Structures are given as structure tokens and as C-alpha cells.
Amino acid sequence: MRTLLLLLLLAGPAWAVSSPSEMLPDRAQEQRAERIGEQLRCLVCQNQSIEDSEADLARDLRGIVRSRVVAGDSDRQVIAWMQARYGDFVRLDPPFRPLTWLLWSSPVLALAVGAGAVLAGRRRHAAPAPLSDAERARLADLL
Amino acid sequence: MSEAVQLRRRLLLLTPLGVAAAGGVAFLAMLRGMQSGNFDPRGVPSPLVGRRIPDFSLPAQPPDGVGFGSADLLAAGRPVLVNFFASWCVPCVLEAPVLMQLKEAGVPIWGVAYKDQPDAAAQFLRANGDPYARLARDEPGRVAIDFGVYGVPESYFVDRSGIVRWRWAGGLSADTVSQELQPLLRKYA
């Protein structure tokens, strides 16, 4: 019973990275590396970030992110390093550029199209044409 | 009812039909593209295409005793197909006969054993044929990352000036070779 309690006490929390041995000893650096890694797509299991993925390549990329953080690269530099090798696709948050402007501006565009449709609808219903003489005569007849 | 109103009503009815038809056509085009491999939502487009190969130097993979690096590719004086493979990779087995055919056609293929043990890779080449003019190994997989490799097999077509002209992720098939690689071989010969 005592050994079991001891084991439970020794058991660490579950980390984002698969093994605590990957973590940097410096807490601030490790947190920065995790923040960067969360923005990078694992190219193998594509809807996971490299921090979440168990894939071999993701582990290698985590190691590279950490070594670059230790070497003093800024967040932007580390991400640029990855982007130079794996393209925009490696970023879970794609950059705004000619190729992606449609992606980023689609909500605004959708809103504009909707607003246009509403305005056009309003204008059409705004002023009904006045009755012609013949219509007026027919109306008088009916009433 | 005036003619203008009638026309407007007809247009209103046709609009959703038109949108649905356009969507259908786009969907068909996407399916066709996926079939021919042109539109793969999971594909990772290579930013290396049109750029120079990264600087690297890799140790030998038996039976080749030298290894190679970026300087050797530049000194080759002709386009080279750089192929990353591994003995633990199943699509590499399927790709092997296609590479052998390319070798017979005189295309220089340089192989990099990716994250593999030298003995295992050598055994793989004995079993499936060795299409490689030169061989190197990248056990840590670090040079592969500089190339943007995210799985094996992966092939890079490098022209004589060291510019990557084409990248194929996954096994090469006879179709890929005839539709994509052959035109490049003619263009950069």
C-alpha cells in the first residue's frame, strides 16, 4: 500500500509533448516553444499541431523548435524557418497573401453579398408603381 | 402581370437552380482532379520547387561507399531525380519497379535512405533492386526536413543548375512518370 502511494506521488502530470525528456529545462523557453509548436501543423497527422502529435516527424520538428528557441530565435524566425521548408501549409493559422485573400475575406464578402441582396430587395419593394387609368377604372368597377 | 415582373420571377426561380448546377460542376471537377492527383487537399505543396536545393552532405549508404551532398548534385552536369526511401516503407516496395524502369531508361536516380539502418536499407535494395546511381543515408532525417520531406517515398527532380523543378510526395507510378516526369526530363535534358 505504501509503495502504491509512493508511486502515485511520483507519477507526473500528462504533458502535451509525448515525453518530459523533450522539455527544455528553462520554463519560460519551454512555454515559448510550446506556443510556437501549437501554431505548426504536423504534416503527418494533419489536423494536429506538432505539440499534439505522436508522429516521428512531429517529434523531430518539436526538437528543432526547441533548439532554435534556445539559440535565441524569435517566434517569427522559428515559424519562418518551418515555412521555408514546408510552405504556408505548415501554419495552422495561414498568412494573409494574394493566394489566401479569398479565404480571409470570405466572411466580409459573404456579408457584402447579403447586404447587397437586402438593399436590392428593399429598393424593389420601396415604391410600387401608381395605378394606371385602366387599372383605376377596373378597381372602381370591382368596388 | 407585366413582362418585367414575370422575367424577374423566372430569374428568381432559376437562380437557386443555377447555383446548384455550378456547385455540381465544381464538385465534379474536384473529383476528377483528385483522381488524377492534381487536387489533393492533404497534399503539402513544396515551397522548394523553383528554388535551389539546400546545402547538405550525407554519409555513404552501402553498397555505395561514398555518399553525396549538394555539391555533387551541382557537379553532376545533368538533371537528377533525388529519391528518399526506407526499408520500412511499404509504398517504396511498390515504387521500386518504376524506379528500375527509369534507371533502364538512363535517368540518374540518387537515393537517400531515410531514418533507416544501413544494413536494413542494403537488404531492401538486394530484395527490390537497386535503381540508384548514388546512395547516401540520412539516419537522423535532418537533411530530409531541409528538403521538406514529410513521408517516404518522396522524389525531387533537380535540374543541372541545382534548382528543384518538381517534387512528388508518395510512390511514383508509371502514370506519374509518363505524365509529369517525362515532360520535365525532355525540357531539362
mmCIF file with all atom_site columns, C-alpha atoms in Angstrom, chain A residues 43-44 46 56-57 59-61 64 81 83-87 89 124, chain B residues 8 41-45 47 51 114-115 140 142 145-146 148-150:
data_model
loop_
_atom_site.group_PDB
_atom_site.id
_atom_site.type_symbol
_atom_site.label_atom_id
_atom_site.label_alt_id
_atom_site.label_comp_id
_atom_site.label_asym_id
_atom_site.label_entity_id
_atom_site.label_seq_id
_atom_site.pdbx_PDB_ins_code
_atom_site.Cartn_x
_atom_site.Cartn_y
_atom_site.Cartn_z
_atom_site.occupancy
_atom_site.B_iso_or_equiv
_atom_site.pdbx_formal_charge
_atom_site.auth_seq_id
_atom_site.auth_comp_id
_atom_site.auth_asym_id
_atom_site.auth_atom_id
_atom_site.pdbx_PDB_model_num
ATOM 1  C CA . LEU A 1 43  ? 2.483   17.198 -41.742 1.00 0.00 ? 43  LEU A CA 1
ATOM 2  C CA . VAL A 1 44  ? 1.712   13.556 -40.968 1.00 0.00 ? 44  VAL A CA 1
ATOM 3  C CA . GLN A 1 46  ? -2.613  16.956 -40.444 1.00 0.00 ? 46  GLN A CA 1
ATOM 4  C CA . ASP A 1 56  ? 8.092   10.782 -35.605 1.00 0.00 ? 56  ASP A CA 1
ATOM 5  C CA . LEU A 1 57  ? 8.374   13.846 -37.793 1.00 0.00 ? 57  LEU A CA 1
ATOM 6  C CA . ARG A 1 59  ? 8.854   14.885 -32.569 1.00 0.00 ? 59  ARG A CA 1
ATOM 7  C CA . ASP A 1 60  ? 11.803  15.909 -34.763 1.00 0.00 ? 60  ASP A CA 1
ATOM 8  C CA . LEU A 1 61  ? 10.157  19.263 -35.509 1.00 0.00 ? 61  LEU A CA 1
ATOM 9  C CA . ILE A 1 64  ? 14.101  21.742 -33.869 1.00 0.00 ? 64  ILE A CA 1
ATOM 10 C CA . TRP A 1 81  ? 12.215  28.521 -40.761 1.00 0.00 ? 81  TRP A CA 1
ATOM 11 C CA . GLN A 1 83  ? 7.572   27.834 -43.619 1.00 0.00 ? 83  GLN A CA 1
ATOM 12 C CA . ALA A 1 84  ? 10.682  27.854 -45.823 1.00 0.00 ? 84  ALA A CA 1
ATOM 13 C CA . ARG A 1 85  ? 10.663  24.049 -45.753 1.00 0.00 ? 85  ARG A CA 1
ATOM 14 C CA . TYR A 1 86  ? 7.004   23.090 -45.600 1.00 0.00 ? 86  TYR A CA 1
ATOM 15 C CA . GLY A 1 87  ? 5.265   26.158 -47.045 1.00 0.00 ? 87  GLY A CA 1
ATOM 16 C CA . PHE A 1 89  ? 0.565   24.683 -45.117 1.00 0.00 ? 89  PHE A CA 1
ATOM 17 C CA . ARG A 1 124 ? -37.664 46.896 -55.368 1.00 0.00 ? 124 ARG A CA 1
ATOM 18 C CA . ARG B 2 8   ? -37.881 38.703 -62.586 1.00 0.00 ? 8   ARG B CA 1
ATOM 19 C CA . PRO B 2 41  ? -6.462  18.590 -50.004 1.00 0.00 ? 41  PRO B CA 1
ATOM 20 C CA . ARG B 2 42  ? -3.995  16.706 -47.821 1.00 0.00 ? 42  ARG B CA 1
ATOM 21 C CA . GLY B 2 43  ? -1.059  17.291 -50.154 1.00 0.00 ? 43  GLY B CA 1
ATOM 22 C CA . VAL B 2 44  ? 1.704   19.541 -48.904 1.00 0.00 ? 44  VAL B CA 1
ATOM 23 C CA . PRO B 2 45  ? 2.815   21.793 -51.778 1.00 0.00 ? 45  PRO B CA 1
ATOM 24 C CA . PRO B 2 47  ? 7.998   25.618 -51.384 1.00 0.00 ? 47  PRO B CA 1
ATOM 25 C CA . ARG B 2 51  ? 14.405  27.193 -55.558 1.00 0.00 ? 51  ARG B CA 1
ATOM 26 C CA . TYR B 2 114 ? 15.657  7.964  -44.677 1.00 0.00 ? 114 TYR B CA 1
ATOM 27 C CA . LYS B 2 115 ? 15.698  7.070  -40.975 1.00 0.00 ? 115 LYS B CA 1
ATOM 28 C CA . PRO B 2 140 ? 18.542  11.474 -38.216 1.00 0.00 ? 140 PRO B CA 1
ATOM 29 C CA . ARG B 2 142 ? 17.552  16.246 -40.644 1.00 0.00 ? 142 ARG B CA 1
ATOM 30 C CA . ILE B 2 145 ? 13.496  18.189 -43.188 1.00 0.00 ? 145 ILE B CA 1
ATOM 31 C CA . ASP B 2 146 ? 15.571  20.788 -45.077 1.00 0.00 ? 146 ASP B CA 1
ATOM 32 C CA . GLY B 2 148 ? 10.586  19.471 -46.756 1.00 0.00 ? 148 GLY B CA 1
ATOM 33 C CA . VAL B 2 149 ? 10.160  15.686 -46.778 1.00 0.00 ? 149 VAL B CA 1
ATOM 34 C CA . TYR B 2 150 ? 7.160   14.610 -44.693 1.00 0.00 ? 150 TYR B CA 1
#
